[in-house]
Short mmCIF file of C-alpha atoms and ligand atoms in Angstrom, two decimals:
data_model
loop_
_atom_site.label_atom_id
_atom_site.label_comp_id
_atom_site.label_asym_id
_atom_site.label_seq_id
_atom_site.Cartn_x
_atom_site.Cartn_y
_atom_site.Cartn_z
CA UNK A 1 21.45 -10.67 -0.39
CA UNK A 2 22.11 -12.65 -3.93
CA UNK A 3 21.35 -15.73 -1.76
CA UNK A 4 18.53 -14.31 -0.40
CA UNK A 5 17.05 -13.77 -3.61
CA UNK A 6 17.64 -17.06 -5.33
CA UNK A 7 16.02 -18.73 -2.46
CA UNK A 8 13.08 -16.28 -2.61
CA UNK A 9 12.75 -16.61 -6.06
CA UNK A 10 13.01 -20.34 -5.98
CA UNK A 11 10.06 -20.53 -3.78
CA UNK A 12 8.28 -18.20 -5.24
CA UNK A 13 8.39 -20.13 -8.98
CA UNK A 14 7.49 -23.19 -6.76
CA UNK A 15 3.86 -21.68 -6.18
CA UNK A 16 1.00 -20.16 -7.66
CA UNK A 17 -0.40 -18.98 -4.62
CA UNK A 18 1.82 -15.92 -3.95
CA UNK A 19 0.60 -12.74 -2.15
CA UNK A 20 1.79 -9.81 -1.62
CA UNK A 21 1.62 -7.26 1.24
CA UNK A 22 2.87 -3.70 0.07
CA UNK A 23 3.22 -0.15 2.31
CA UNK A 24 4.93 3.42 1.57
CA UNK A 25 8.13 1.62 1.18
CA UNK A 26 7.34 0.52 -2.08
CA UNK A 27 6.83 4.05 -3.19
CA UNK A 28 9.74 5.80 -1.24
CA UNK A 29 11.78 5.42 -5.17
CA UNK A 30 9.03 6.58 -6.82
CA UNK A 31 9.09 10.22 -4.98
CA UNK A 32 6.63 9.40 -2.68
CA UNK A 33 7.96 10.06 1.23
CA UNK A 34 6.70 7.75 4.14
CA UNK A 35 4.63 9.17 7.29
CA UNK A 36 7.06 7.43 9.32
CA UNK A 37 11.14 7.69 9.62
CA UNK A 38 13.67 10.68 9.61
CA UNK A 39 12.19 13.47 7.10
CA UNK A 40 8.72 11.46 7.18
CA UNK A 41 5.61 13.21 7.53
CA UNK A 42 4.36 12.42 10.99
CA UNK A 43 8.09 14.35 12.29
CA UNK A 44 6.13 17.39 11.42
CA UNK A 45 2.50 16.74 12.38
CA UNK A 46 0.74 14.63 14.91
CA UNK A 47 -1.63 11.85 13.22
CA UNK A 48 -4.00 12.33 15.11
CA UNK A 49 -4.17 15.88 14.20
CA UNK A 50 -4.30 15.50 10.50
CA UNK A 51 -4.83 11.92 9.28
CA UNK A 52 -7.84 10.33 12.11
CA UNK A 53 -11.36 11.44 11.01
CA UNK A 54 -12.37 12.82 14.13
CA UNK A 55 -9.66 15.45 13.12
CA UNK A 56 -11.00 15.71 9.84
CA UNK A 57 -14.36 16.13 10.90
CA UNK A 58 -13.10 19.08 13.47
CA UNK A 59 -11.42 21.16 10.79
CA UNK A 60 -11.58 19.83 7.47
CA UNK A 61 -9.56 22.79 6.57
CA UNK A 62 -6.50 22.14 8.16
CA UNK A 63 -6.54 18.45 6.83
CA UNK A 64 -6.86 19.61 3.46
CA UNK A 65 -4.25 21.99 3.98
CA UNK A 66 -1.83 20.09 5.57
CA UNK A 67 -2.26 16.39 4.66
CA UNK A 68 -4.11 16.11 1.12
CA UNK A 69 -3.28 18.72 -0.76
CA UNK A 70 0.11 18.37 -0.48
CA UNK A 71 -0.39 14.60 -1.02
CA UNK A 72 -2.15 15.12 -4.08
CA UNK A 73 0.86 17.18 -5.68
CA UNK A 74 3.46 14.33 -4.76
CA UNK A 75 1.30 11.83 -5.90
CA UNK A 76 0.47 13.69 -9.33
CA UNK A 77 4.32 13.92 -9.92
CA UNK A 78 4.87 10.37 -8.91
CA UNK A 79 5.43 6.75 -11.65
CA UNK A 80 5.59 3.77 -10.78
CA UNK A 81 9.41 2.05 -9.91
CA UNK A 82 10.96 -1.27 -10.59
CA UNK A 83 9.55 -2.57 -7.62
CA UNK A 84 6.01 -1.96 -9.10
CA UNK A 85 6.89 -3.35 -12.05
CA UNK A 86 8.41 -6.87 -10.85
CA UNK A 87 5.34 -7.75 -9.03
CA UNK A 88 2.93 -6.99 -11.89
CA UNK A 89 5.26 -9.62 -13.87
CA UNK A 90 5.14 -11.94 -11.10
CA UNK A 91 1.28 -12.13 -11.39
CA UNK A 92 1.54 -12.09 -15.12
CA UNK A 93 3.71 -15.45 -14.77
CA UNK A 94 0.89 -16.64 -12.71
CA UNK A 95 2.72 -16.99 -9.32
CA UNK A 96 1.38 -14.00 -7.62
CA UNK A 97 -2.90 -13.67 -7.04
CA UNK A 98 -3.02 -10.31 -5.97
CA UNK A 99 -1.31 -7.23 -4.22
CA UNK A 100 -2.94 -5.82 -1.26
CA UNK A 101 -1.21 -2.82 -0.77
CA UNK A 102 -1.62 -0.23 2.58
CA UNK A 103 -0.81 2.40 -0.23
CA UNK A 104 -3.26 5.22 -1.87
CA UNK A 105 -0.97 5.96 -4.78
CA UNK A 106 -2.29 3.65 -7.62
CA UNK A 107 1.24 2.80 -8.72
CA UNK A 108 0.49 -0.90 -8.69
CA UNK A 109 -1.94 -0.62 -11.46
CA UNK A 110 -0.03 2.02 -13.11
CA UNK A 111 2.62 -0.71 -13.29
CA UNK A 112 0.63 -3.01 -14.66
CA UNK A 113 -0.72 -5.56 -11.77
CA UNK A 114 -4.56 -6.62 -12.39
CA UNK A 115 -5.68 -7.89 -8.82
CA UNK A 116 -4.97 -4.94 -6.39
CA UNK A 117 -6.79 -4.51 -3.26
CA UNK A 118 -6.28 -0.94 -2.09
CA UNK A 119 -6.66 -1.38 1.61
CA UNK A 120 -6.93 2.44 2.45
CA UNK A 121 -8.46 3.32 -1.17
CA UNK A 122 -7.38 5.74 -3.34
CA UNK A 123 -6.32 9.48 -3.05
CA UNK A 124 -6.91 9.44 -7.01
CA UNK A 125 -11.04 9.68 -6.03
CA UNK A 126 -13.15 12.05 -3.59
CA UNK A 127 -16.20 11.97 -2.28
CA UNK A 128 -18.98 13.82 -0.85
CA UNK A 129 -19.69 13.73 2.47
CA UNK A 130 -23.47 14.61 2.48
CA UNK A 131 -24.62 12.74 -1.09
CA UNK A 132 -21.57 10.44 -1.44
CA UNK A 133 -20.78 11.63 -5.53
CA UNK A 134 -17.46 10.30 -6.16
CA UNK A 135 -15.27 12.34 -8.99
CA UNK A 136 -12.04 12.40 -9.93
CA UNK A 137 -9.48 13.92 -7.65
CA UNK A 138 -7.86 16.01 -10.19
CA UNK A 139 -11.61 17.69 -11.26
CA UNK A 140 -10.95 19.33 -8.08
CA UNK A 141 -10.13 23.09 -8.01
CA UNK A 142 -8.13 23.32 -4.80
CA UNK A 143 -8.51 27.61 -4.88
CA UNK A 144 -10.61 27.22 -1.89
CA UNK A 145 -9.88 24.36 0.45
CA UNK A 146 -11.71 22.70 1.48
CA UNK A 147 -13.81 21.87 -2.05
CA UNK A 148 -16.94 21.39 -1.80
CA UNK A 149 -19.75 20.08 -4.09
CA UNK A 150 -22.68 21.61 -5.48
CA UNK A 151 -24.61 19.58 -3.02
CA UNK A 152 -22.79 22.14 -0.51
CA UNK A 153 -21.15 18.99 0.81
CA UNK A 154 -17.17 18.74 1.32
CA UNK A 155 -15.20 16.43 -0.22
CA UNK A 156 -13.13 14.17 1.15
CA UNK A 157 -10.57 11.46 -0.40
CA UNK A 158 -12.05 8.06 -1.27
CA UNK A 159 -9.56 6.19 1.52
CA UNK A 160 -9.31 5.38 5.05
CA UNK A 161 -8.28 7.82 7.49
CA UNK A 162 -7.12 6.79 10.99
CA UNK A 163 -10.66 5.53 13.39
CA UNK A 164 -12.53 4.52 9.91
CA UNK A 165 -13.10 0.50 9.21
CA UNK A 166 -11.42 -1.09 6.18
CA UNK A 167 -14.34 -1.85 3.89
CA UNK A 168 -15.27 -5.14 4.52
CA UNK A 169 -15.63 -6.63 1.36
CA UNK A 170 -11.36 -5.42 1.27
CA UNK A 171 -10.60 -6.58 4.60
CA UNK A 172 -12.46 -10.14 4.48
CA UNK A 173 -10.42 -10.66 0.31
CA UNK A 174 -7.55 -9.89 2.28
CA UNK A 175 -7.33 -11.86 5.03
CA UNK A 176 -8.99 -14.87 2.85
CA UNK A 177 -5.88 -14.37 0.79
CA UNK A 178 -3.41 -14.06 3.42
CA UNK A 179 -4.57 -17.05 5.07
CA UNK A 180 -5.04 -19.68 1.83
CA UNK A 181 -1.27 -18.42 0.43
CA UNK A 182 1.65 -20.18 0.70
CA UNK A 183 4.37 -17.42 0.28
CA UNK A 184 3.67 -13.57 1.41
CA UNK A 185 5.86 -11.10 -0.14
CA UNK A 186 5.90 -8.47 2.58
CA UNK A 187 7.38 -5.14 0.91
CA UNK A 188 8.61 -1.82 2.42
CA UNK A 189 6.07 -1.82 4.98
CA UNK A 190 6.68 -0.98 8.77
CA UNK A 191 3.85 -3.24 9.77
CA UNK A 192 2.50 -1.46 12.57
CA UNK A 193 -1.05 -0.31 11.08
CA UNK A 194 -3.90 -2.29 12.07
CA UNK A 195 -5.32 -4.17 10.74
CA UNK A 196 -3.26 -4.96 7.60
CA UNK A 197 -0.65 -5.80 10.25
CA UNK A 198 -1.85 -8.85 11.32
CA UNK A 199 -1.98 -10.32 7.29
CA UNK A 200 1.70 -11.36 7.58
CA UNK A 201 0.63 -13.17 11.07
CA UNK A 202 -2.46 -14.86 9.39
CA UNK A 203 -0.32 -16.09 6.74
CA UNK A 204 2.00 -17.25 8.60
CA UNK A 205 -0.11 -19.22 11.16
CA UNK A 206 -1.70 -21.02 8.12
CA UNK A 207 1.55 -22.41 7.38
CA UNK A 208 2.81 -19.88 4.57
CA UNK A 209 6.39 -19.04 3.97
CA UNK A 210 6.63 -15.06 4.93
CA UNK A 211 9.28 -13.02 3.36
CA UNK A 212 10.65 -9.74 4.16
CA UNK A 213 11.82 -6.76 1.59
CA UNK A 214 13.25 -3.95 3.35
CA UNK A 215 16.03 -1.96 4.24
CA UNK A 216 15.44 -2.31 7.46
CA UNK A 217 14.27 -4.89 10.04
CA UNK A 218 10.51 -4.55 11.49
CA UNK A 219 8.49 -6.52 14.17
CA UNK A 220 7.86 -8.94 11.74
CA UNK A 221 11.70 -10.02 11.40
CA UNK A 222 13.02 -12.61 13.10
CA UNK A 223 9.23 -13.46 14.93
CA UNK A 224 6.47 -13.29 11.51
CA UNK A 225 9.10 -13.85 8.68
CA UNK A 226 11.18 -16.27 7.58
CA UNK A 227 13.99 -13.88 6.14
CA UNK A 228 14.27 -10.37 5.73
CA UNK A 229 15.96 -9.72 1.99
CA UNK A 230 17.42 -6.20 3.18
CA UNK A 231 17.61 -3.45 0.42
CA UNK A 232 15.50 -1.42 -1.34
CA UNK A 233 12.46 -2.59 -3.24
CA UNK A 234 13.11 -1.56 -6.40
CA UNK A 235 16.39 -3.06 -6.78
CA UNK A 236 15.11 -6.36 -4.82
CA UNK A 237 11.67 -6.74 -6.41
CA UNK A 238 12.82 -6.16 -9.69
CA UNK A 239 16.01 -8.88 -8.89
CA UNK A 240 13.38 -11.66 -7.59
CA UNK A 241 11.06 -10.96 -10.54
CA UNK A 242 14.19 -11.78 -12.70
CA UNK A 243 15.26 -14.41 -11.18
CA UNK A 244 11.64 -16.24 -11.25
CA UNK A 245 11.77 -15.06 -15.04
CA UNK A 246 15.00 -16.95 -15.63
CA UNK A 247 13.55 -20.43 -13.77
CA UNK A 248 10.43 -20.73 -15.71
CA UNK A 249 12.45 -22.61 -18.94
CA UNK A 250 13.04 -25.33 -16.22
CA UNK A 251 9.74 -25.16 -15.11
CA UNK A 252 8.16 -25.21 -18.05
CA UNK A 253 10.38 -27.76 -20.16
P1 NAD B 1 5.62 3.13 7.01
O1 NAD B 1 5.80 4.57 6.67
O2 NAD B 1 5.19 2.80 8.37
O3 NAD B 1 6.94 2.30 6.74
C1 NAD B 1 7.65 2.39 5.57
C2 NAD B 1 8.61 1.20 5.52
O4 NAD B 1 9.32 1.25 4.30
C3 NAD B 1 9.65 1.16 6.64
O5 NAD B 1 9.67 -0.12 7.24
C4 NAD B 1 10.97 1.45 5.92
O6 NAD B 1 12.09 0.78 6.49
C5 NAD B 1 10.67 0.89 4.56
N1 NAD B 1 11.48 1.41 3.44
C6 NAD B 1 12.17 2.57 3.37
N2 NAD B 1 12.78 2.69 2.17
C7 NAD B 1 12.46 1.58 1.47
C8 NAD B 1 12.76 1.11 0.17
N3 NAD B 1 13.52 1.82 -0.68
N4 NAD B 1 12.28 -0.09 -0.22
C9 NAD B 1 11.52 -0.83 0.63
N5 NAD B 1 11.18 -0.43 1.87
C10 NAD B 1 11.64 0.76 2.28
O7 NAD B 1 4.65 2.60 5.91
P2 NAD B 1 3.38 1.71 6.02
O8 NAD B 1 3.69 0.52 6.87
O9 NAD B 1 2.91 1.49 4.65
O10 NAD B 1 2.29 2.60 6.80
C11 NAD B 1 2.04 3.93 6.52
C12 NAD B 1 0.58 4.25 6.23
O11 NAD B 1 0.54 5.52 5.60
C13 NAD B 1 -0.06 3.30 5.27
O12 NAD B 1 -1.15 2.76 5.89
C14 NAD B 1 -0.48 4.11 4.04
O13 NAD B 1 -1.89 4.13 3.94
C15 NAD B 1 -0.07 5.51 4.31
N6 NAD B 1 0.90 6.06 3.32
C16 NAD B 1 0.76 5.78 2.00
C17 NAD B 1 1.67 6.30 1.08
C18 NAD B 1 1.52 5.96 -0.39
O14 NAD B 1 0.39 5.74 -0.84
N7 NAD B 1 2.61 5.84 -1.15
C19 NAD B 1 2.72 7.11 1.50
C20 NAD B 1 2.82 7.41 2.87
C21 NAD B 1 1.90 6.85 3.78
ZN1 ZN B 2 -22.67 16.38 -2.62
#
């Protein structure tokens, strides 16, 4: 792995056109389960049934009840972790241009990094469904479920459930980015959500060097990415962000 990371780092000091591609993995250390994996969400409940907005639009309800509510109290409990912390210093050294991240947590800008491009949105903001007023998701009293507006309209989180479209200004930054990088950081994510699953692809087509943090392999290893540094973000991030820290003297001078 210490190999792994002086090579990553290395490359990653060589460039200023760093991206990075971030999913629950990232957020595992900061209390924050996955849908996917033993103990993982999606174990218990069927996606379909609780996270595609067909469902939603069934039974708001039993979304509420089962999927955001619940999210909401992990996500209020949850900081950001060394992992979130190394790539806001990686764009504050100027190597990486922005984090698109699959996550609706916020911990990247909790932690600091600037250019974030929430893919899914945020589960920090709702919004009515029949006049579209956004407010903050803890203004919320969750007594009934779901909450509705004075509009008589029910709110819904500000993100993208499963059978919605990425907004397109998000989708058309991100694959611009992903394309015009030279090195993708690919972190904690499974890579099987479309679309943001085809970034590492696009990147990697346009010539870019694609690298893997996680503690396990994905479809991306050994096809997408170069290497797969296998461990856990925090500890790998944060080891790579120190490392880059520690080349810039020679850089510099
Ligand atoms: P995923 O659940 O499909 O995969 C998580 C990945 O993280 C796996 O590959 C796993 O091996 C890896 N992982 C586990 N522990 C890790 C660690 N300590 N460090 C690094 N990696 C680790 O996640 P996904 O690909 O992001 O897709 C899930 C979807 O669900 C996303 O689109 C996202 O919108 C949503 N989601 C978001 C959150 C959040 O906001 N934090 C949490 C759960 C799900
Ligand atoms: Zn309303």
């Amino acid at each position: 792995m210490k190999d792994l990371i002086a090579r990553a780092a290395r490359e990653l000091a060589a460039t200023r056109r760093a991206v990075a591609l971030t999913g629950a993995g990232i957020s595992i250390e900061s209390g924050i389960p996955p849908f996917r994996g033993p103990g993982g969400l999606w174990e218990k409940v069927d996606p379909m049934e609780v996270a595609h907005i067909d469902a939603f639009r069934r039974n708001p309800q039993k979304v509420w009840a089962l999927l955001i509510r619940g999210m909401q109290t992990v996500l209020a409990k949850a900081a950001p972790n060394p992992a979130h912390r190394g790539l806001a210093t990686l764009e504050a050294l100027g190597h990486l241009q922005a984090v698109i991240t699959q996550n609706v947590d916020g911990l990247h800008q909790q932690a600091g990094s600037r250019d974030v491009i929430e893919f899914h949105g945020n589960f920090a903001w709702q919004r009515c469904m029949i006049c579209e007023r956004r407010c903050r998701s803890e203004e919320l009293d969750l007594a009934t479920i779901p909450p509705r507006c004075d509009c008589g309209g029910i709110y819904r989180p500000d993100c993208v459930f499963f059978g919605e479209m990425i907004p397109p200004e998000h989708l058309a930054r991100a694959q611009q980015l992903s394309a015009g990088c030279q090195v993708m950081l690919v972190v904690g994510t499974s890579a099987t959500v479309h679309p943001a699953a085809m970034l590492p692809h696009l990147a990697r087509n346009a010539g870019a060097r694609v690298i893997e943090v996680n503690p396990e392999p994905t479809p991306l290893t050994g096809t997408v990415s170069d290497y797969l540094i296998s461990g856990p973000a925090s500890k790998v991030v944060d080891a790579l962000a120190s490392a880059v820290t520690a080349l810039r003297p020679t850089l510099d001078g």
